[in-house]
Every structure is written in C-alpha cells, then in structure tokens.
Tab-separated table of C-alpha atoms and ligand atoms in Angstrom:
chain	number	residue	atom	x	y	z
O	1	UNK	CA	45.103	-108.497	37.081
O	2	UNK	CA	45.942	-104.843	36.584
O	3	UNK	CA	47.812	-103.969	33.397
O	4	UNK	CA	51.165	-102.261	33.812
O	5	UNK	CA	52.646	-99.727	31.435
O	6	UNK	CA	54.778	-100.417	28.351
O	7	UNK	CA	58.239	-100.332	29.970
O	8	UNK	CA	58.662	-103.495	31.985
O	9	UNK	CA	58.903	-102.827	35.700
O	10	UNK	CA	62.234	-103.892	37.122
O	11	UNK	CA	62.080	-106.390	39.969
O	12	UNK	CA	64.925	-107.881	41.936
O	13	UNK	CA	64.700	-111.577	42.844
O	14	UNK	CA	66.835	-112.446	45.848
O	15	UNK	CA	67.334	-116.202	46.200
O	16	UNK	CA	70.279	-118.568	46.378
O	17	UNK	CA	68.602	-121.651	44.925
O	18	UNK	CA	69.418	-121.906	41.176
O	19	UNK	CA	66.345	-123.997	40.455
O	20	UNK	CA	63.968	-121.445	41.962
O	21	UNK	CA	65.769	-118.589	40.241
O	22	UNK	CA	65.427	-120.328	36.888
O	23	UNK	CA	61.772	-121.111	37.464
O	24	UNK	CA	60.913	-117.554	38.565
O	25	UNK	CA	62.871	-116.085	35.699
O	26	UNK	CA	61.007	-118.249	33.172
O	27	UNK	CA	57.538	-117.355	34.408
O	28	UNK	CA	58.116	-113.695	35.177
O	29	UNK	CA	60.475	-112.473	32.450
O	30	UNK	CA	57.759	-111.680	29.884
O	31	UNK	CA	56.101	-109.337	32.321
O	32	UNK	CA	58.983	-107.857	34.286
O	33	UNK	CA	62.592	-106.832	33.808
O	34	UNK	CA	64.222	-109.446	36.085
O	35	UNK	CA	67.451	-108.899	38.052
O	36	UNK	CA	68.858	-111.577	40.334
O	37	UNK	CA	70.913	-111.407	43.543
O	38	UNK	CA	72.031	-114.572	45.300
O	39	UNK	CA	73.134	-113.132	48.656
O	40	UNK	CA	72.096	-110.458	51.124
O	41	UNK	CA	75.088	-108.212	50.388
O	42	UNK	CA	74.518	-108.507	46.650
O	43	UNK	CA	70.830	-107.681	47.143
O	44	UNK	CA	71.677	-104.550	49.129
O	45	UNK	CA	74.177	-103.391	46.509
O	46	UNK	CA	71.843	-104.082	43.576
O	47	UNK	CA	68.885	-102.405	45.235
O	48	UNK	CA	70.913	-99.182	44.963
O	49	UNK	CA	72.710	-99.697	41.634
O	50	UNK	CA	69.752	-101.171	39.712
O	51	UNK	CA	66.943	-99.240	41.418
O	52	UNK	CA	64.356	-102.031	41.264
O	53	UNK	CA	60.691	-101.133	41.677
O	54	UNK	CA	60.080	-104.196	43.832
O	55	UNK	CA	62.104	-106.893	45.604
O	56	UNK	CA	61.071	-110.530	45.885
O	57	UNK	CA	63.068	-111.687	48.873
O	58	UNK	CA	63.825	-115.194	50.079
O	59	UNK	CA	64.158	-115.556	53.848
O	60	UNK	CA	67.028	-118.058	53.896
O	61	UNK	CA	70.182	-116.560	52.335
O	62	UNK	CA	73.809	-117.682	52.805
O	63	UNK	CA	75.253	-114.522	54.418
O	64	UNK	CA	72.283	-113.035	56.308
O	65	UNK	CA	68.593	-113.794	56.580
O	66	UNK	CA	65.991	-111.965	54.528
O	67	UNK	CA	64.686	-110.066	57.574
O	68	UNK	CA	68.109	-108.494	58.079
O	69	UNK	CA	68.270	-107.543	54.392
O	70	UNK	CA	64.877	-105.905	54.738
O	71	UNK	CA	65.855	-104.026	57.882
O	72	UNK	CA	68.972	-102.673	56.157
O	73	UNK	CA	66.913	-101.631	53.134
O	74	UNK	CA	64.624	-99.770	55.515
O	75	UNK	CA	67.502	-97.920	57.127
O	76	UNK	CA	68.762	-96.546	53.824
O	77	UNK	CA	66.724	-93.552	52.573
O	78	UNK	CA	67.521	-94.558	48.978
O	79	UNK	CA	65.973	-97.991	49.327
O	80	UNK	CA	63.403	-97.697	52.101
O	81	UNK	CA	60.509	-97.098	49.722
O	82	UNK	CA	61.110	-100.159	47.542
O	83	UNK	CA	58.311	-102.620	48.341
O	84	UNK	CA	59.595	-105.973	49.570
O	85	UNK	CA	57.608	-109.196	49.221
O	86	UNK	CA	58.945	-112.067	51.296
O	87	UNK	CA	58.957	-115.579	49.927
O	88	UNK	CA	58.421	-118.107	52.666
O	89	UNK	CA	58.326	-121.872	52.560
O	90	UNK	CA	55.670	-122.234	55.254
O	91	UNK	CA	52.648	-120.251	56.187
O	92	UNK	CA	54.083	-119.798	59.709
O	93	UNK	CA	52.493	-116.934	61.622
O	94	UNK	CA	55.737	-116.184	63.379
O	95	UNK	CA	57.721	-115.887	60.114
O	96	UNK	CA	55.087	-113.697	58.526
O	97	UNK	CA	55.053	-111.362	61.526
O	98	UNK	CA	58.846	-111.113	61.495
O	99	UNK	CA	58.682	-110.173	57.816
O	100	UNK	CA	56.205	-107.366	58.441
O	101	UNK	CA	58.179	-106.162	61.458
O	102	UNK	CA	61.318	-105.981	59.346
O	103	UNK	CA	59.473	-103.685	56.903
O	104	UNK	CA	58.150	-106.197	54.340
O	105	UNK	CA	54.949	-105.186	52.555
O	106	UNK	CA	53.626	-108.656	51.859
O	107	UNK	CA	54.521	-112.326	51.635
O	108	UNK	CA	53.889	-115.194	49.231
O	109	UNK	CA	54.423	-118.865	49.716
O	110	UNK	CA	57.167	-120.395	47.592
O	111	UNK	CA	54.707	-122.884	46.174
O	112	UNK	CA	52.082	-120.251	45.344
O	113	UNK	CA	50.698	-120.345	41.803
O	114	UNK	CA	52.173	-118.051	39.164
O	115	UNK	CA	48.869	-116.174	39.016
O	116	UNK	CA	48.937	-115.434	42.745
O	117	UNK	CA	52.574	-114.385	42.583
O	118	UNK	CA	51.958	-112.031	39.676
O	119	UNK	CA	48.823	-110.577	41.275
O	120	UNK	CA	50.759	-109.762	44.444
O	121	UNK	CA	53.656	-108.261	42.514
O	122	UNK	CA	51.330	-106.178	40.322
O	123	UNK	CA	49.341	-104.898	43.283
O	124	UNK	CA	52.458	-103.671	45.046
O	125	UNK	CA	53.931	-102.200	41.879
O	126	UNK	CA	50.722	-100.241	41.290
O	127	UNK	CA	50.606	-99.084	44.896
O	128	UNK	CA	54.231	-98.069	44.745
O	129	UNK	CA	53.736	-96.116	41.520
O	130	UNK	CA	50.651	-94.360	42.862
O	131	UNK	CA	52.474	-93.472	46.053
O	132	UNK	CA	55.437	-92.109	44.089
O	133	UNK	CA	53.099	-90.064	41.849
O	134	UNK	CA	51.316	-88.696	44.914
O	135	UNK	CA	54.602	-87.767	46.552
O	136	UNK	CA	55.797	-86.087	43.355
O	137	UNK	CA	52.532	-84.112	43.222
O	138	UNK	CA	52.965	-83.079	46.862
O	139	UNK	CA	56.533	-81.945	46.210
O	140	UNK	CA	55.301	-79.940	43.206
O	141	UNK	CA	52.565	-78.433	45.322
O	142	UNK	CA	55.036	-77.498	48.034
O	143	UNK	CA	57.378	-75.973	45.452
O	144	UNK	CA	54.460	-74.013	44.016
O	145	UNK	CA	53.550	-72.722	47.486
O	146	UNK	CA	57.163	-71.801	48.187
O	147	UNK	CA	57.329	-70.038	44.841
O	148	UNK	CA	54.162	-68.092	45.598
O	149	UNK	CA	55.470	-67.180	49.037
O	150	UNK	CA	58.759	-65.859	47.659
O	151	UNK	CA	56.920	-64.116	44.852
O	152	UNK	CA	54.732	-62.523	47.509
O	153	UNK	CA	57.786	-61.335	49.397
O	154	UNK	CA	59.320	-60.010	46.206
O	155	UNK	CA	56.158	-58.100	45.354
O	156	UNK	CA	55.944	-56.626	48.850
O	157	UNK	CA	59.611	-55.632	48.588
O	158	UNK	CA	59.098	-53.944	45.234
O	159	UNK	CA	55.929	-52.226	46.416
O	160	UNK	CA	57.855	-50.904	49.382
O	161	UNK	CA	60.708	-49.693	47.171
O	162	UNK	CA	58.207	-47.903	44.934
O	163	UNK	CA	56.387	-46.325	47.846
O	164	UNK	CA	59.479	-44.684	49.310
O	165	UNK	CA	60.513	-42.506	46.332
O	166	UNK	CA	56.840	-41.893	45.579
O	167	UNK	CA	56.576	-40.360	49.035
O	168	UNK	CA	59.090	-37.620	48.351
O	169	UNK	CA	58.051	-37.133	44.722
O	170	UNK	CA	54.540	-36.514	46.026
O	171	UNK	CA	55.727	-34.074	48.698
O	172	UNK	CA	57.973	-32.223	46.219
O	173	UNK	CA	55.165	-31.930	43.708
O	174	UNK	CA	52.871	-30.511	46.374
O	175	UNK	CA	55.510	-27.887	47.261
O	176	UNK	CA	56.046	-27.134	43.573
O	177	UNK	CA	52.282	-26.701	43.154
O	178	UNK	CA	52.255	-24.180	46.041
O	179	UNK	CA	55.181	-22.247	44.446
O	180	UNK	CA	53.399	-22.120	41.124
O	181	UNK	CA	50.173	-20.958	42.734
O	182	UNK	CA	52.097	-18.262	44.551
O	183	UNK	CA	53.695	-17.005	41.323
O	184	UNK	CA	50.320	-16.998	39.580
O	185	UNK	CA	48.685	-15.169	42.491
O	186	UNK	CA	51.512	-12.635	42.620
O	187	UNK	CA	51.217	-11.819	38.925
O	188	UNK	CA	47.456	-11.461	39.326
O	189	UNK	CA	47.916	-9.314	42.445
O	190	UNK	CA	50.247	-6.944	40.644
O	191	UNK	CA	47.606	-6.316	38.041
O	192	UNK	CA	44.615	-5.960	40.303
O	193	UNK	CA	41.441	-7.757	41.165
O	194	UNK	CA	40.226	-8.705	37.670
O	195	UNK	CA	42.372	-11.856	37.779
O	196	UNK	CA	44.368	-11.069	34.638
O	197	UNK	CA	48.023	-12.093	34.889
O	198	UNK	CA	50.241	-9.021	35.134
O	199	UNK	CA	53.683	-9.343	33.539
O	200	UNK	CA	56.748	-7.284	34.382
O	201	UNK	CA	56.892	-4.130	32.213
O	202	UNK	CA	60.126	-5.205	30.480
O	203	UNK	CA	58.529	-8.289	28.837
O	204	UNK	CA	57.448	-8.243	25.202
O	205	UNK	CA	53.949	-9.445	24.434
O	206	UNK	CA	55.314	-12.719	22.992
O	207	UNK	CA	57.327	-13.349	26.138
O	208	UNK	CA	54.294	-12.492	28.214
O	209	UNK	CA	52.126	-14.930	26.315
O	210	UNK	CA	54.732	-17.651	26.665
O	211	UNK	CA	55.103	-17.052	30.373
O	212	UNK	CA	51.343	-17.215	30.885
O	213	UNK	CA	51.237	-20.435	28.960
O	214	UNK	CA	54.074	-21.908	31.053
O	215	UNK	CA	52.375	-20.945	34.279
O	216	UNK	CA	48.967	-22.272	33.294
O	217	UNK	CA	50.390	-25.418	31.803
O	218	UNK	CA	52.727	-25.877	34.752
O	219	UNK	CA	49.839	-25.912	37.205
O	220	UNK	CA	47.942	-28.553	35.249
O	221	UNK	CA	51.099	-30.627	34.648
O	222	UNK	CA	51.756	-30.692	38.366
O	223	UNK	CA	48.130	-31.593	39.080
O	224	UNK	CA	48.306	-34.497	36.612
O	225	UNK	CA	51.631	-35.660	38.029
O	226	UNK	CA	50.154	-35.626	41.535
O	227	UNK	CA	47.285	-37.779	40.326
O	228	UNK	CA	49.782	-40.148	38.651
O	229	UNK	CA	51.830	-40.440	41.828
O	230	UNK	CA	48.711	-41.123	43.857
O	231	UNK	CA	47.743	-43.845	41.428
O	232	UNK	CA	51.191	-45.492	41.524
O	233	UNK	CA	51.089	-45.382	45.322
O	234	UNK	CA	47.637	-46.928	45.296
O	235	UNK	CA	48.801	-49.713	42.940
O	236	UNK	CA	51.843	-50.379	45.130
O	237	UNK	CA	49.501	-50.630	48.113
O	238	UNK	CA	47.208	-53.004	46.225
O	239	UNK	CA	50.207	-55.126	45.270
O	240	UNK	CA	51.064	-55.404	48.928
O	241	UNK	CA	47.501	-56.406	49.823
O	242	UNK	CA	47.491	-58.738	46.913
O	243	UNK	CA	50.731	-60.520	47.502
O	244	UNK	CA	49.186	-63.361	49.483
O	245	UNK	CA	51.171	-62.321	52.483
O	246	UNK	CA	47.865	-62.551	54.271
O	247	UNK	CA	47.772	-66.297	53.635
O	248	UNK	CA	47.640	-67.098	57.332
O	249	UNK	CA	45.809	-64.090	58.561
O	250	UNK	CA	42.060	-63.733	58.208
O	251	UNK	CA	40.539	-60.306	58.024
O	252	UNK	CA	37.042	-58.899	58.085
O	253	UNK	CA	36.573	-57.362	54.667
O	254	UNK	CA	33.709	-56.316	52.425
O	255	UNK	CA	33.706	-58.198	49.104
O	256	UNK	CA	33.357	-54.823	47.346
O	257	UNK	CA	36.818	-53.917	48.622
O	258	UNK	CA	38.310	-57.116	47.173
O	259	UNK	CA	36.650	-56.420	43.816
O	260	UNK	CA	37.957	-52.863	43.810
O	261	UNK	CA	41.433	-54.080	44.665
O	262	UNK	CA	41.406	-56.489	41.706
O	263	UNK	CA	39.969	-53.821	39.426
O	264	UNK	CA	42.741	-51.389	40.317
O	265	UNK	CA	45.283	-53.892	39.081
O	266	UNK	CA	43.678	-54.674	35.742
O	267	UNK	CA	41.604	-51.588	34.949
O	268	UNK	CA	44.283	-50.239	32.666
O	269	UNK	CA	44.071	-53.277	30.393
O	270	UNK	CA	40.307	-53.597	30.628
O	271	UNK	CA	39.651	-50.008	29.611
O	272	UNK	CA	40.610	-50.805	26.005
O	273	UNK	CA	38.127	-53.658	25.680
O	274	UNK	CA	35.287	-53.011	28.078
O	275	UNK	CA	33.073	-50.457	29.711
O	276	UNK	CA	33.068	-51.237	33.423
O	277	UNK	CA	29.897	-50.768	35.456
O	278	UNK	CA	29.642	-51.205	39.194
O	279	UNK	CA	26.435	-52.103	40.952
O	280	UNK	CA	27.634	-52.612	44.487
O	281	UNK	CA	25.189	-52.929	47.322
O	282	UNK	CA	26.362	-52.547	50.888
O	283	UNK	CA	27.234	-56.071	52.025
O	284	UNK	CA	28.364	-57.285	55.439
O	285	UNK	CA	32.065	-57.875	55.949
O	286	UNK	CA	33.150	-61.505	55.879
O	287	UNK	CA	36.111	-63.056	57.600
O	288	UNK	CA	38.424	-64.050	54.756
O	289	UNK	CA	41.843	-63.909	53.167
O	290	UNK	CA	41.329	-60.682	51.217
O	291	UNK	CA	44.417	-61.150	49.015
O	292	UNK	CA	43.147	-64.523	47.884
O	293	UNK	CA	39.650	-63.242	47.182
O	294	UNK	CA	41.137	-60.350	45.199
O	295	UNK	CA	43.051	-62.935	43.207
O	296	UNK	CA	39.757	-64.693	42.415
O	297	UNK	CA	38.201	-61.440	41.179
O	298	UNK	CA	41.321	-60.660	39.186
O	299	UNK	CA	41.067	-64.037	37.434
O	300	UNK	CA	37.374	-63.451	36.719
O	301	UNK	CA	38.011	-59.922	35.430
O	302	UNK	CA	40.892	-61.002	33.194
O	303	UNK	CA	38.753	-63.829	31.773
O	304	UNK	CA	35.882	-61.398	31.212
O	305	UNK	CA	38.239	-58.961	29.473
O	306	UNK	CA	39.510	-61.726	27.198
O	307	UNK	CA	35.936	-62.859	26.439
O	308	UNK	CA	34.596	-59.446	25.350
O	309	UNK	CA	37.330	-58.652	22.825
O	310	UNK	CA	37.104	-56.467	20.729
O	311	UNK	CA	34.644	-54.509	22.919
O	312	UNK	CA	31.959	-55.214	25.477
O	313	UNK	CA	30.669	-54.503	28.926
O	314	UNK	CA	31.724	-55.890	32.306
O	315	UNK	CA	29.461	-55.449	35.319
O	316	UNK	CA	30.557	-55.959	38.905
O	317	UNK	CA	27.750	-56.598	41.360
O	318	UNK	CA	27.419	-57.407	45.034
O	319	UNK	CA	24.395	-58.221	47.153
O	320	UNK	CA	23.369	-60.431	50.050
O	321	UNK	CA	20.508	-62.402	51.537
O	322	UNK	CA	20.046	-63.807	55.062
O	323	UNK	CA	22.486	-66.648	54.514
O	324	UNK	CA	25.008	-65.543	51.887
O	325	UNK	CA	27.022	-62.667	50.490
O	326	UNK	CA	27.360	-62.606	46.690
O	327	UNK	CA	29.720	-60.876	44.285
O	328	UNK	CA	29.527	-61.380	40.551
O	329	UNK	CA	31.440	-60.495	37.420
O	330	UNK	CA	29.309	-60.449	34.260
O	331	UNK	CA	30.487	-59.921	30.732
O	332	UNK	CA	28.875	-59.546	27.351
O	333	UNK	CA	31.505	-61.801	25.783
O	334	UNK	CA	31.521	-64.957	23.694
O	335	UNK	CA	29.911	-67.169	26.334
O	336	UNK	CA	30.656	-70.807	27.206
O	337	UNK	CA	28.879	-73.776	25.571
O	338	UNK	CA	26.830	-75.772	28.153
O	339	UNK	CA	28.884	-78.959	27.617
O	340	UNK	CA	32.053	-77.112	28.664
O	341	UNK	CA	30.665	-75.541	31.831
O	342	UNK	CA	32.003	-78.373	33.985
O	343	UNK	CA	35.358	-78.553	32.276
O	344	UNK	CA	36.373	-74.910	32.758
O	345	UNK	CA	37.189	-75.529	36.437
O	346	UNK	CA	39.588	-78.365	35.613
O	347	UNK	CA	43.254	-77.507	36.064
O	348	UNK	CA	44.971	-76.771	32.742
O	349	UNK	CA	41.720	-76.626	30.759
O	350	UNK	CA	42.040	-73.686	28.417
O	351	UNK	CA	40.739	-72.618	25.029
O	352	UNK	CA	43.339	-69.879	24.786
O	353	UNK	CA	46.507	-69.857	22.732
O	354	UNK	CA	49.802	-70.969	24.232
O	355	UNK	CA	51.176	-68.050	26.189
O	356	UNK	CA	47.766	-66.460	26.630
O	357	UNK	CA	46.277	-68.906	29.115
O	358	UNK	CA	47.496	-71.718	31.326
O	359	UNK	CA	44.027	-72.916	32.263
O	360	UNK	CA	44.705	-72.500	35.974
O	361	UNK	CA	42.784	-69.300	36.766
O	362	UNK	CA	39.382	-70.838	37.426
O	363	UNK	CA	40.739	-73.968	39.061
O	364	UNK	CA	42.729	-71.895	41.567
O	365	UNK	CA	39.745	-69.567	42.088
O	366	UNK	CA	37.439	-72.515	42.675
O	367	UNK	CA	39.824	-73.899	45.320
O	368	UNK	CA	40.151	-70.537	47.061
O	369	UNK	CA	36.377	-70.121	47.275
O	370	UNK	CA	35.947	-73.730	48.445
O	371	UNK	CA	38.499	-73.047	51.209
O	372	UNK	CA	36.317	-70.119	52.219
O	373	UNK	CA	33.354	-72.563	52.433
O	374	UNK	CA	31.708	-70.894	49.482
O	375	UNK	CA	30.824	-71.655	45.875
O	376	UNK	CA	31.945	-70.287	42.555
O	377	UNK	CA	28.929	-70.412	40.245
O	378	UNK	CA	28.743	-69.863	36.517
O	379	UNK	CA	25.904	-69.048	34.151
O	380	UNK	CA	26.527	-68.511	30.482
O	381	UNK	CA	24.864	-68.203	27.080
O	382	UNK	CA	26.909	-68.544	23.944
O	383	UNK	CA	26.948	-65.251	22.065
O	384	UNK	CA	25.472	-63.298	24.975
O	385	UNK	CA	27.920	-63.489	27.832
O	386	UNK	CA	28.867	-65.066	31.119
O	387	UNK	CA	28.374	-64.401	34.812
O	388	UNK	CA	30.605	-65.854	37.506
O	389	UNK	CA	29.236	-65.497	41.027
O	390	UNK	CA	31.173	-65.850	44.252
O	391	UNK	CA	28.834	-67.006	47.007
O	392	UNK	CA	30.157	-66.930	50.574
O	393	UNK	CA	28.231	-67.933	53.680
O	394	UNK	CA	27.407	-65.188	56.135
O	395	UNK	CA	28.294	-67.541	58.957
O	396	UNK	CA	31.762	-66.058	58.502
O	397	UNK	CA	30.114	-62.677	58.996
O	398	UNK	CA	32.655	-60.624	60.870
O	399	UNK	CA	30.076	-58.493	62.722
L	1	LIG	N1	34.183	-65.029	31.068
L	1	LIG	C1	34.413	-66.039	30.243
L	1	LIG	N2	33.826	-66.080	29.014
L	1	LIG	C2	34.052	-67.115	28.170
L	1	LIG	N3	34.842	-68.173	28.451
L	1	LIG	C3	35.452	-68.191	29.653
L	1	LIG	C4	35.272	-67.139	30.606
L	1	LIG	N4	36.000	-67.451	31.699
L	1	LIG	C5	36.600	-68.619	31.438
L	1	LIG	N5	36.290	-69.071	30.228
L	1	LIG	C6	36.726	-70.338	29.595
L	1	LIG	O1	37.243	-71.161	30.612
L	1	LIG	C7	38.610	-71.543	30.295
L	1	LIG	C8	39.375	-71.721	31.576
L	1	LIG	O2	39.535	-70.471	32.228
L	1	LIG	P1	40.758	-70.268	33.214
L	1	LIG	O3	40.668	-68.899	33.769
L	1	LIG	O4	40.796	-71.399	34.183
L	1	LIG	O5	42.016	-70.453	32.275
L	1	LIG	P2	42.553	-69.473	31.150
L	1	LIG	O6	41.897	-68.150	31.270
L	1	LIG	O7	42.416	-70.183	29.852
L	1	LIG	O8	44.088	-69.370	31.521
L	1	LIG	P3	44.709	-68.610	32.817
L	1	LIG	O9	43.574	-68.051	33.629
L	1	LIG	O10	45.442	-69.685	33.563
L	1	LIG	O11	45.592	-67.588	32.255
L	1	LIG	C9	39.098	-70.442	29.385
L	1	LIG	O12	40.153	-70.872	28.560
L	1	LIG	C10	37.839	-70.112	28.584
L	1	LIG	O13	37.634	-71.038	27.554
L	2	LIG	MG1	41.881	-67.124	33.145
C-alpha cells in the first residue's frame, strides 16, 4: 500500500447508518482525517466547506440517492475534481455502471476488507494528488509562457521606442558631420592647397589653436557618436529579433547569424573576462526559430563568461557534415567534473550563488534544441575548459 504524506488526507464519509459510520471511523481514523455527512444535502455542503480530498459515498441516503449526490458534485466546478468512491451492498453490474455514469471513480463493496478499502482510497488519493500537481505545473508553465510573451512584447515596444529617436539623432549627426567637414574644408581652402587650417586674420594664435582643436575634436566626436548610435540601433534590432516574437514563425537562418545576434547582446560584458575568437565556416541555413536559437547561444556565452573569470578565451565555431550543422561555444574556464555532466541540464541545478544563477539556462536550451530535433552536447575537462555543441539535422535545411 502506498505511503501518504505526514498530514492526514481528509476524506468525507457519506452514510446514514450509525453502525457503519462508527465502524469506518474506527478503522480509518488513524490513517485519514475523517469527516462524516449523513445526508445528500449535508454531503454537498461539506464537500465545499471542508474540501475533502476524497468522498466515500453510500448509494442509499435519506434525501437523495448517492448517484444524484455525485452528479451534483460533478456539476459544481469547486467539487467536480474530488474523487468519489461508491459503497455498494451488492456487486450488481447495473449499480456499478450507474455509479460510473454519475461520475464516480471507483466502487467498493460494503463488506470489503479494511485492506481493500484502504488500498482503493490510497490509490485514488495518490492519483488525485498527482493530477493536481500536474495541473499546477501546467498552470505554472502557461503563466511562464504568458510572461515570456508579454516580456517579448515589452522588449519589442522598447526596441521600437529606442529606434525612433535614434533615427533622427543619427540623421542630425550626419548633417552635423557634413557641416563640420565644410568648415574644415573652408578654412583649408582659404589657406591654400597645403591642407593647413587657415584662421581669420583677427584671431590670436591661442584662439587659432583652440579653434583647430575644436574642429578636429568635433569631427572625431561626431564620428564616435555615429558609431555609438549605430550600435544602439543594432542592439535594439537584436532585441527585437531576440524577443521570441518569432515563436510561431520558422525562418531559414544560418547558425552563424544566431551566434552573432547573441554575441551582440553580451559582448560588452564578455570583453572584460574573455578574448573572443570566431571560427565560422559557411554553413547551410536551417529552418528554425532564430530568436530561440539566439537565446541558446546567449545562455552558452553567459555560462562561458562566468566560467573563465577572471580571464580566458571563448571560441565560437560552426561547421557541417552531410547530415548535420554544428555550432559550438568553447571556453578555457573551470570545466565541469564528469559526474556532474548529466546534472547540469536538470532544471534548477546550479553551482552559482543566489542571484547569480537560477539553474535554468541549460535546461531551457536543451529543450529548445530538442524541439528543433537536435542535440546539445557537452565535453569538458576540469581545469581546462568546456565546449557546448549545438547539433541540428540538415533535414531542416532550408535550401
Ligand atoms: N561553460 C561552463 N563551464 C563550467 N560550468 C558550467 C558551464 N556551463 C554550465 N556550467 C555548470 O552548469 C550549471 C548549470 O548551468 P545553467 O546555465 O543551467 O544554470 P546557471 O548558469 O547556474 O544559472 P542561469 O543560467 O539560470 O542563470 C552551472 O551552474 C555550472 O555549474
Ligand atoms: Mg547559465
């Protein structure tokens, strides 16, 4: 008989015969938290107020029969999931069928042994608990998906908001650069062809020097600002690609592009801890969800960055053979002991401090790659480093 957990499960016994109630109470009370109802109405009320985990229901009740009680329990969303076991006097096929039709999960004979009764009750309690846990997990999953979807929308919205002002800042800077160039050219023109800047006659030499400095510096400041704006625009674009808005849509993309997209997002952090090398080979495009694959590479890159602290090397590679396309992220970090290589893909497994890691990165990445019919492979040597390889079948080859 399966063992139940420390808190006694609450079960509701519905019967109007005092002798049976007393007998059931005596044999079951050490194992369950027993509540008793002696009529159909009372059973319906108590199934809401006492929230039993299971109901042991007699068929013959004074105000309504057990089948009717069961049907009413089924109609109420608050009680429809409580498993009901009918207690019948006879093993009559007709009665048993009526019980199942009314929504009962099982039946036991009134003269069944205590062992049989407990086994049936335990089985249905376990099933009920597992079902509830599964439903709770599904709700959590749905909430997580909803959260990701709204996060995606938020990110796209922000990226859009950033892109708009960046557009005119970029245009203005370009115009400003032209103005500056014009001024510089004009001053050079006034002086002649040797390229020396020619100041107005009224300026002192200090003023002249300052003006030359402003003009030269101004040109390089504008150039730098233009580069900065381009980079922000690129990041905003990557955020859009990245925001999982492509969850439904498949696209033909080269894995190199997904790696680059992930690198754009984290390169700023990685540059303090790692030298990045790229050894991309031309690989065929695969039909995929590029945002999700970028998320995988981002997870791998962040892990690699955390593994190489204080300083190391990260190499991104891609290659292919007749059947597969590969992309790998290698680091020269701490490595992973062989006995932990299986555990790292488990959800919530982490060796990082609270706040630094949730232990979900690899588990999510593994699922994404599995959904793409591929494999996420790992090879590691403690003290030397780790390589994670994404292997996708070319059957999804877009060409
Ligand atoms: N490149 C790596 N080098 C060494 N250990 C690694 C590497 N990548 C992952 N690990 C180990 O695997 C564990 C699980 O990684 P995973 O990415 O799933 O979670 P996390 O990085 O701890 O947290 P999260 O990614 O959710 O922020 C890590 O805590 C670390 O111990
Ligand atoms: Mg991680």
